[in-house]
mmCIF file of C-alpha atoms in Angstrom:
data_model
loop_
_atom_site.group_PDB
_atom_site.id
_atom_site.type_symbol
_atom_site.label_atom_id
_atom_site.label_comp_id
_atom_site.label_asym_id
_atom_site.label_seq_id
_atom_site.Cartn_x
_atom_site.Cartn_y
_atom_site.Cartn_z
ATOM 1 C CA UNK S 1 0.360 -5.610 -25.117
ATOM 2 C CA UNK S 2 -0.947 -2.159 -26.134
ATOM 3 C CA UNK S 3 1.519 0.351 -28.092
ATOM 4 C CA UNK S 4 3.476 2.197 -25.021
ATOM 5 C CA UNK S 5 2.911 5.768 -24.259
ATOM 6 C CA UNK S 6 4.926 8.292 -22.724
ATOM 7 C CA UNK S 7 6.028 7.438 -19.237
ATOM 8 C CA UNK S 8 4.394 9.471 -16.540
ATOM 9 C CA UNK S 9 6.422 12.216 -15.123
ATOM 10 C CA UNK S 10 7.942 11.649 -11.856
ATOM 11 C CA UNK S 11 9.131 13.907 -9.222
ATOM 12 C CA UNK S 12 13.067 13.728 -8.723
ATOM 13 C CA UNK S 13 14.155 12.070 -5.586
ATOM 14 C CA UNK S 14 15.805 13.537 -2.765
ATOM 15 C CA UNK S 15 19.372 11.358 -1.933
ATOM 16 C CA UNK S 16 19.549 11.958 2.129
ATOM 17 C CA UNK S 17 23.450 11.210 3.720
ATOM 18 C CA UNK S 18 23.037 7.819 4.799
ATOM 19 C CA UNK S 19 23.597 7.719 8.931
ATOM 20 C CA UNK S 20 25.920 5.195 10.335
ATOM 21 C CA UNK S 21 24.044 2.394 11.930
ATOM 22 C CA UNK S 22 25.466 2.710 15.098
ATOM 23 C CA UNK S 23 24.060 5.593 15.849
ATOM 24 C CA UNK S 24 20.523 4.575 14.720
ATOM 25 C CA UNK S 25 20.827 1.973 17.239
ATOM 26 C CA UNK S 26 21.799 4.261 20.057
ATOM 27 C CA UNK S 27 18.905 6.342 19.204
ATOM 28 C CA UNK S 28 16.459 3.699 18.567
ATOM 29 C CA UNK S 29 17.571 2.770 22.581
ATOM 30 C CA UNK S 30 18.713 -0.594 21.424
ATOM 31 C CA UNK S 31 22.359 -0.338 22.795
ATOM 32 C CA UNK S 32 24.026 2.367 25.132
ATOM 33 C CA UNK S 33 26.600 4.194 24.890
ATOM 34 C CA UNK S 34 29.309 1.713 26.450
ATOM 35 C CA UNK S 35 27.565 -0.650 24.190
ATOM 36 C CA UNK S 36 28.522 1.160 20.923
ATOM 37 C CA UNK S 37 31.924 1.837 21.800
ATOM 38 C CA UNK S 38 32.731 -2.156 22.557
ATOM 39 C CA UNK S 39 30.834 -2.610 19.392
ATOM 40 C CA UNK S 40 33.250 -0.144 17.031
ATOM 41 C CA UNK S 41 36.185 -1.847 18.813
ATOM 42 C CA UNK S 42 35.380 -5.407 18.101
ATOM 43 C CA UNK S 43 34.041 -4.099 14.704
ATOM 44 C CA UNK S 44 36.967 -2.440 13.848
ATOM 45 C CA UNK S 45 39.006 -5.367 14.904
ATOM 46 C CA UNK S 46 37.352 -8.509 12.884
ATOM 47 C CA UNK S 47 36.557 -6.769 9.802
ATOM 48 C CA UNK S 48 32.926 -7.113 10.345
ATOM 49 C CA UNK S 49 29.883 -5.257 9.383
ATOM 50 C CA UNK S 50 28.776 -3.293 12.683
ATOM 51 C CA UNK S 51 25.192 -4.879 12.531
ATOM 52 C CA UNK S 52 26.809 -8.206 12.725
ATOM 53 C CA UNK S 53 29.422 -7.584 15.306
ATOM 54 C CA UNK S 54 26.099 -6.491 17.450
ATOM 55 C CA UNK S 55 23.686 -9.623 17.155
ATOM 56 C CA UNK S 56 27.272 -11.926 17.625
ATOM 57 C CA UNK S 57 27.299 -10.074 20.789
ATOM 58 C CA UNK S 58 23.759 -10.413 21.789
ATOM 59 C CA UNK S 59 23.494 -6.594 22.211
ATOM 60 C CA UNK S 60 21.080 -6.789 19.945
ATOM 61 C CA UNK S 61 18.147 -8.768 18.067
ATOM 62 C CA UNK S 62 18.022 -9.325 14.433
ATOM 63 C CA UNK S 63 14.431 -7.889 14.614
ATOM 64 C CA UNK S 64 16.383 -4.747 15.979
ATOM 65 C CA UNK S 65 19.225 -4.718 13.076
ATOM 66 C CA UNK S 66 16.581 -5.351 10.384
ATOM 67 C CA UNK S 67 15.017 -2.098 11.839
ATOM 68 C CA UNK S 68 18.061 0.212 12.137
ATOM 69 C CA UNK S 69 18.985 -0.988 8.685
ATOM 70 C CA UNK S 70 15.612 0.286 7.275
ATOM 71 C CA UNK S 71 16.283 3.607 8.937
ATOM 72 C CA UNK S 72 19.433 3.683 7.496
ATOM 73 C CA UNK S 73 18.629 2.940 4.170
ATOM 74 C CA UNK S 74 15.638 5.471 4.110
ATOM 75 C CA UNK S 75 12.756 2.466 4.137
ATOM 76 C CA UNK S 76 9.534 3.576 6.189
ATOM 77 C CA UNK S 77 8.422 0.793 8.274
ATOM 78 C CA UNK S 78 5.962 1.062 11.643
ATOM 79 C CA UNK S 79 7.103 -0.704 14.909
ATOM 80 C CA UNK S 80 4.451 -2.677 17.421
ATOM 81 C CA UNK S 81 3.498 -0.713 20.217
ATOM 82 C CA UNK S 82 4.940 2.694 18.615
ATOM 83 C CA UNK S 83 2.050 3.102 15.610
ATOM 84 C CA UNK S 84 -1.920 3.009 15.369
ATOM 85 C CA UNK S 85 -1.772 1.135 12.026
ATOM 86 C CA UNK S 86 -3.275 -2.419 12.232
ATOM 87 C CA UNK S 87 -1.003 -5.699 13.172
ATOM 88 C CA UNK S 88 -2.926 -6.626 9.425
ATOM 89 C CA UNK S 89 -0.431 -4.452 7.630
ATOM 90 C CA UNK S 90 2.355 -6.866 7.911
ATOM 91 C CA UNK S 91 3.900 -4.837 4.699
ATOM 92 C CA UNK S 92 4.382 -2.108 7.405
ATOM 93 C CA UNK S 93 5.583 -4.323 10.746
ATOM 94 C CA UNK S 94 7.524 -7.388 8.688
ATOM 95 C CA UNK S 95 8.881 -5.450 5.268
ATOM 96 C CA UNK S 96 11.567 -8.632 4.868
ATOM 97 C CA UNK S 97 9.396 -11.354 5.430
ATOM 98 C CA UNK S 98 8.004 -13.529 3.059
ATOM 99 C CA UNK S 99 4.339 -12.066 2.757
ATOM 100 C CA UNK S 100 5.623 -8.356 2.149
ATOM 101 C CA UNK S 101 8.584 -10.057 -0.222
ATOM 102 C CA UNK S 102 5.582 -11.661 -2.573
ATOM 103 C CA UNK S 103 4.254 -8.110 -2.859
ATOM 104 C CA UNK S 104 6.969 -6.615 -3.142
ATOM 105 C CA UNK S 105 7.474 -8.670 -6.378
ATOM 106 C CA UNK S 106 3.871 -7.957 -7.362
ATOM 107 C CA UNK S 107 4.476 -4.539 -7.009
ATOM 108 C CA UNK S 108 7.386 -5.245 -9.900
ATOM 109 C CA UNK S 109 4.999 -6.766 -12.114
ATOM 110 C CA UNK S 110 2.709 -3.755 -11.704
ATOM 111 C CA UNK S 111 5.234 -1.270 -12.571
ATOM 112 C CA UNK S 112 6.711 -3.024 -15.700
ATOM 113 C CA UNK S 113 3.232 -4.813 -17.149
ATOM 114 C CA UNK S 114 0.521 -1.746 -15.986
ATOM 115 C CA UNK S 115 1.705 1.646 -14.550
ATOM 116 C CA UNK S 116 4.711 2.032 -16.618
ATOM 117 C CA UNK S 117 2.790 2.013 -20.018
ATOM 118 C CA UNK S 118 -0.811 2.473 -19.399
ATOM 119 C CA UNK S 119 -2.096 4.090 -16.092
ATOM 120 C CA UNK S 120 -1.402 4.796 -12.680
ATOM 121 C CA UNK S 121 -5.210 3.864 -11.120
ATOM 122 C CA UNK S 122 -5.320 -0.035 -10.392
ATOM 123 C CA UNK S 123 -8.688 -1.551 -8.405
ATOM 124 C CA UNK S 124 -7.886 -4.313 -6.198
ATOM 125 C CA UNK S 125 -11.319 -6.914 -5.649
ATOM 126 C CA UNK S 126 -12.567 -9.886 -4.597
ATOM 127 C CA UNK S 127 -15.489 -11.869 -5.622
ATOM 128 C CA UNK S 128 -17.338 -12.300 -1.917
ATOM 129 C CA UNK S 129 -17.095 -10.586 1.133
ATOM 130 C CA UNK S 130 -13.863 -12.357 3.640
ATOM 131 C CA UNK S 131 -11.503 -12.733 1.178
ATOM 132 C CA UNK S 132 -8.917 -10.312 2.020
ATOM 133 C CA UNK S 133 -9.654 -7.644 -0.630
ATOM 134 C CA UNK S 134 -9.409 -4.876 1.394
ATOM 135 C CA UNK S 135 -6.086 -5.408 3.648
ATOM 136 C CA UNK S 136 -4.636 -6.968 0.176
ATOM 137 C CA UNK S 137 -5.296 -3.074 -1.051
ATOM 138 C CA UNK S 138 -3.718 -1.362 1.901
ATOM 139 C CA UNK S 139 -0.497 -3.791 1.795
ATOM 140 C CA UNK S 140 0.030 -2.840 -1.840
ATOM 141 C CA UNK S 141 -0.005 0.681 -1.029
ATOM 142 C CA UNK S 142 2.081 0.870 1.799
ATOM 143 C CA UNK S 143 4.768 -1.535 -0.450
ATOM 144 C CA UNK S 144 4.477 1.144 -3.170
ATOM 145 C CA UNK S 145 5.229 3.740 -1.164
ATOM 146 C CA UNK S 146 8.162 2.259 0.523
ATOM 147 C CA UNK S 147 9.008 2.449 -2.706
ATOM 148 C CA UNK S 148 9.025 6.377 -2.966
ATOM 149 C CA UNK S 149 6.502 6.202 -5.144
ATOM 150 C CA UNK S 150 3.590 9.062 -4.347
ATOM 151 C CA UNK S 151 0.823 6.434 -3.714
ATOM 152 C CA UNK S 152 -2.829 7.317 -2.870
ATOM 153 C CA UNK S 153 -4.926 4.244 -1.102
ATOM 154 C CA UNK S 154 -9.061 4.888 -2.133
ATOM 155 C CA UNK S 155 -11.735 3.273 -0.345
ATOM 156 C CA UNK S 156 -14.729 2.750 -2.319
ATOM 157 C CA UNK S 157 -16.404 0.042 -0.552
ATOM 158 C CA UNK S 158 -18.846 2.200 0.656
ATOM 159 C CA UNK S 159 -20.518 -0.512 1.822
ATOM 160 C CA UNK S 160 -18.145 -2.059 4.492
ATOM 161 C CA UNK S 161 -15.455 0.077 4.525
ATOM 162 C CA UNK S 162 -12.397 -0.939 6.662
ATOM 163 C CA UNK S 163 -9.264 1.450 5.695
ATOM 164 C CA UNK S 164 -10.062 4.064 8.220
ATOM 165 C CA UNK S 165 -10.011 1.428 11.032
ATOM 166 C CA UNK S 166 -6.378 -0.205 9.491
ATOM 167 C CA UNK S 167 -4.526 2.764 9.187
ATOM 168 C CA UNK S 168 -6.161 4.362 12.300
ATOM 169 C CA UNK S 169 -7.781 7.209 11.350
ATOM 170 C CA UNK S 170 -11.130 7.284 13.106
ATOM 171 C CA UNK S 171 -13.967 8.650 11.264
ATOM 172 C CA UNK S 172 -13.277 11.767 8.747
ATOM 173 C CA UNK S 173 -14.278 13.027 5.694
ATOM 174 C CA UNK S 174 -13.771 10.889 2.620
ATOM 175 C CA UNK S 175 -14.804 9.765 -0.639
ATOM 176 C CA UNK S 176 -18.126 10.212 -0.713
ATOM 177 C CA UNK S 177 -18.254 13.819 0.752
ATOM 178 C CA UNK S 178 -15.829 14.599 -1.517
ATOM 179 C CA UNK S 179 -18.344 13.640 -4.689
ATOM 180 C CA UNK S 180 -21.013 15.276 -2.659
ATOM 181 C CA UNK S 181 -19.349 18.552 -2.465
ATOM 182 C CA UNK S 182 -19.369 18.320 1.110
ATOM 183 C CA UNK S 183 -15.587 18.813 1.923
ATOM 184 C CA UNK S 184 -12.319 20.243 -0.133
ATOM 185 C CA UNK S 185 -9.826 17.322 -1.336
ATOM 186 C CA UNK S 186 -7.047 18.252 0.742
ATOM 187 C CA UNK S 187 -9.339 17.605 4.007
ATOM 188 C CA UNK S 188 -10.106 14.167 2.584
ATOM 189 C CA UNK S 189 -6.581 13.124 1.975
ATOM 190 C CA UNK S 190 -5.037 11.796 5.335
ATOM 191 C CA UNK S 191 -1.181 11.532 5.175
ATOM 192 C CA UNK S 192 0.324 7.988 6.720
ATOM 193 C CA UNK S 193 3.110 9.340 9.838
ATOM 194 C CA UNK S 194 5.602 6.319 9.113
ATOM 195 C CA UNK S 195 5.194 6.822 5.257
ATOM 196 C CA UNK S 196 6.086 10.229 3.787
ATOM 197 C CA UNK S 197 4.840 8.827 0.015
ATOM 198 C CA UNK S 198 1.267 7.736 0.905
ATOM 199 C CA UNK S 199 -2.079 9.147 1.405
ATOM 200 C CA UNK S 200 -5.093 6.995 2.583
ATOM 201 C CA UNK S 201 -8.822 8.574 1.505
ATOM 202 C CA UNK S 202 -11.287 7.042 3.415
ATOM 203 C CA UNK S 203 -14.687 6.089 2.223
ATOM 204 C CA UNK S 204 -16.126 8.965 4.499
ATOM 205 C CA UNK S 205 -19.794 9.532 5.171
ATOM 206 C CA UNK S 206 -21.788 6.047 4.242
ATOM 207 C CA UNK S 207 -24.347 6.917 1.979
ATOM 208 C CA UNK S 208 -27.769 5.854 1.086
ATOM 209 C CA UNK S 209 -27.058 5.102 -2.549
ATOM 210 C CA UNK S 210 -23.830 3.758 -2.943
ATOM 211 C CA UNK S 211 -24.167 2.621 -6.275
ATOM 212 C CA UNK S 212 -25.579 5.667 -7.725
ATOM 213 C CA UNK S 213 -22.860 7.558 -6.198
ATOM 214 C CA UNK S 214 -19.979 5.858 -7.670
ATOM 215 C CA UNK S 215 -21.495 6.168 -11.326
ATOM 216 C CA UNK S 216 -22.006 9.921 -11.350
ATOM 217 C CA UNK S 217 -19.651 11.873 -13.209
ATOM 218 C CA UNK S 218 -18.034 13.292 -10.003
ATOM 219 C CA UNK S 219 -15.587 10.188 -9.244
ATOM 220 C CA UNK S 220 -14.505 9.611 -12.577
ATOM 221 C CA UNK S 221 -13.467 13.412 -12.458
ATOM 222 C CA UNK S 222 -12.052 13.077 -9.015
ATOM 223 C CA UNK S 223 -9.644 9.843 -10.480
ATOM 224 C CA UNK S 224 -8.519 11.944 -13.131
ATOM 225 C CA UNK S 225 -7.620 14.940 -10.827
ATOM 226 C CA UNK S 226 -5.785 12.492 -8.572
ATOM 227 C CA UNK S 227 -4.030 10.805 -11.670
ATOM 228 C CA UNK S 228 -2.183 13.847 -12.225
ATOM 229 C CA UNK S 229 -0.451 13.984 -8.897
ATOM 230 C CA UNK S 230 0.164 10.350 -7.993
ATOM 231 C CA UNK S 231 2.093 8.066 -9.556
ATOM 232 C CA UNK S 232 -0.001 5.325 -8.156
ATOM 233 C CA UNK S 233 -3.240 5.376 -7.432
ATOM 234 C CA UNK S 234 -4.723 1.866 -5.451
ATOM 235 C CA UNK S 235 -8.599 1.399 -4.995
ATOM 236 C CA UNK S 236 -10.835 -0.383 -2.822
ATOM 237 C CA UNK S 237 -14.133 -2.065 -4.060
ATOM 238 C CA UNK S 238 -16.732 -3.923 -2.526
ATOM 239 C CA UNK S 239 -16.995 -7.942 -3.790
ATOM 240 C CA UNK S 240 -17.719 -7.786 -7.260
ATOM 241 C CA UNK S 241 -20.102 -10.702 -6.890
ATOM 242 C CA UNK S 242 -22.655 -9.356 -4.189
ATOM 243 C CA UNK S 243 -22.688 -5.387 -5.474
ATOM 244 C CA UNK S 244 -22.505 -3.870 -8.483
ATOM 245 C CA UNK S 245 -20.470 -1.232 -7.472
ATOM 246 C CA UNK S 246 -16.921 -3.009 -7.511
ATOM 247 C CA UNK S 247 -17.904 -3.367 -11.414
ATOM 248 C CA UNK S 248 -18.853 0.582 -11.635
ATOM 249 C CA UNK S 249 -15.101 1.257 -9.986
ATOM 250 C CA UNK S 250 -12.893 -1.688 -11.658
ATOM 251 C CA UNK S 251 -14.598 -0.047 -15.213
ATOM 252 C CA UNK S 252 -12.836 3.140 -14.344
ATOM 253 C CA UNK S 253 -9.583 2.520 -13.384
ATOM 254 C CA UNK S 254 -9.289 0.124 -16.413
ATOM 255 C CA UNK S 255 -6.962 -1.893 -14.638
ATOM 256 C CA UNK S 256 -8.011 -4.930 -11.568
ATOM 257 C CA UNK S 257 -6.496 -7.434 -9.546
ATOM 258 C CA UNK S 258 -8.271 -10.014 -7.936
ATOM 259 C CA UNK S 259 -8.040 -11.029 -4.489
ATOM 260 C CA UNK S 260 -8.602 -14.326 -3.560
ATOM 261 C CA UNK S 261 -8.341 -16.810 -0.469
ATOM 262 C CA UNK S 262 -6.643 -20.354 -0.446
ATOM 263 C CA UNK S 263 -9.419 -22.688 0.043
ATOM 264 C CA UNK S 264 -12.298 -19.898 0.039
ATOM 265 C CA UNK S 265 -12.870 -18.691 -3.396
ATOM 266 C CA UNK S 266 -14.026 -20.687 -5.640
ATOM 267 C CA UNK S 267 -13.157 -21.187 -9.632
ATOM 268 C CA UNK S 268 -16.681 -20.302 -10.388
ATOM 269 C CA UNK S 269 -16.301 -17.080 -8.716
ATOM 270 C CA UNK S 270 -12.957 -16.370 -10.417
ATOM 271 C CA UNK S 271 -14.442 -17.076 -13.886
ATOM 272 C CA UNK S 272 -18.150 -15.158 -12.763
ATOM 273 C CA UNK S 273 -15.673 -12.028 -11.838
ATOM 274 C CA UNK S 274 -13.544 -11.892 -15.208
ATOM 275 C CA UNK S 275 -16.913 -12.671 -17.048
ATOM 276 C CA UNK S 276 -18.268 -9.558 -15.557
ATOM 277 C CA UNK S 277 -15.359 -7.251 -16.227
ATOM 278 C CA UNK S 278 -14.603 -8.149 -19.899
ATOM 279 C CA UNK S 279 -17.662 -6.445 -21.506
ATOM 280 C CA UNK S 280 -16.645 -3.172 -19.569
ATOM 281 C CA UNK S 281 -12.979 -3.506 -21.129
ATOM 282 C CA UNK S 282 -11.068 -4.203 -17.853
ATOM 283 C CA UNK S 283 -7.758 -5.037 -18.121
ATOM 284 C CA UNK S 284 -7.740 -8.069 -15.125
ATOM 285 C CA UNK S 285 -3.688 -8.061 -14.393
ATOM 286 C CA UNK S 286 -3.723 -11.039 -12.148
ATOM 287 C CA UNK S 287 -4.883 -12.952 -9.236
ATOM 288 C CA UNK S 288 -3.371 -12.593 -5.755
ATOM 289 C CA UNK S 289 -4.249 -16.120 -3.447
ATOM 290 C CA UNK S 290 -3.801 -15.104 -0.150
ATOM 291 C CA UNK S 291 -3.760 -17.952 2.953
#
């Protein structure tokens, strides 16, 4: 483990009064108003947490108490039906199941073996297209930033790019008319509604030259500029194994996790991926299997 530097500076929290969960629920439309008063009494009465007293009575699901508890404790999550991010996100819809709990300690690792004594710029790839790189990226983010941690989401696969159409954003400017010159930064940063700590930038206009684009000096500038106000920074490549690009972007954010798929990727592949990122000094943190 390299010598540890100076910890990045991070912006002080804000500590909101936490709002009883009753009244979440009556806002969220999950009970009435009768409903929360027979609630309080029988709450009152047994000595039991509110949100418990509620499912016992079948006034409410524990989908419904997992969400009101996320309100109250200040954790952004998205609801079905109420958000146009993709069912893929599951970090977003399911934050306490088990796939969002794995990344959750992922995220952990990140923080104590990567971001907390080196940098703040991680590249998450795969060796072949179908592998899950890409919503593997976008749950990461969105897990960071439930975190409160100011988290940007990058998408340089400029060659399939898919964040745009997971976090619902349509076509808009992006990555590569930002290197161009084409657009200002601030139109290229889209904030998330449900998350106040995360920005997605798209891969924007696909160009011609992909390649060529990513190795100009222009993107390593623009990661440096975003370095210095994020404290996380999660990027997007295309399969390391079928472009060279993913290499070009893994080299400069020093740090890569691989993506792979239970009963899909193959050893080879692994071993073909980490023997292409050594010689560019890539630090590869880990592998993430995915079903």
């Amino acid at each position: 483990m390299d010598a540890a530097v100076e910890p990045r500076a991070r912006l002080p929290r804000v500590t909101r009064p936490r709002i009883r969960i009753g009244e979440i629920l009556l806002n969220m439309g999950a009970i009435s108003e009768a409903d929360l008063q027979k609630v309080l009494a029988a709450h009152l009465d047994r000595g039991e947490p509110f949100g418990k007293v509620a499912v016992a009575m079948k006034l409410i699901t524990e989908g419904e108490l997992r969400a009101a508890l996320a309100q109250q404790f200040t954790y952004p999550i998205a609801r079905i039906g109420e958000s146009a991010l993709s069912p893929q996100l599951a970090a977003a819809y399911e934050p306490f199941g088990q796939y969002a709990e794995g990344l959750r300690t992922l995220r952990s690792q990140l923080l104590m073996r990567w971001m907390g004594e080196h940098d703040c710029t991680l590249a998450v790839c795969s060796a072949r297209s179908g592998e899950g790189c890409s919503v593997l990226a976008a749950n990461l983010a969105i897990v960071f930033a439930q975190l409160g941690e100011r988290t940007l989401l990058i998408d340089a696969n400029l060659r399939r790019p898919v964040q745009h159409h997971l976090f619902g954003l349509g076509e808009c400017d992006g990555l590569t008319d930002l290197i161009k010159g084409a657009t200002r930064t601030e139109k290229a940063l889209r904030k998330i509604a449900q998350f106040d700590s995360l920005n997605v930038m798209t891969a924007g206009t696909p160009p011609p030259n992909p390649q060529e684009l990513l190795s100009r000096l222009p993107f390593a500038q623009l990661l440096d500029e975003m370095a210095g106000r994020y404290d996380v920074i999660i990027i997007d490549t295309p399969p390391l194994l079928e472009f060279a690009d993913g290499q070009i972007v893994a080299a400069r954010a020093r740090g890569c996790l691989l993506g792979t798929r239970r009963d899909s990727t193959r050893l080879i592949d692994i071993a073909r991926m980490k023997a292409q990122l050594d010689p560019n000094l890539t630090h590869v943190l880990g592998t993430v299997i995915s079903g």
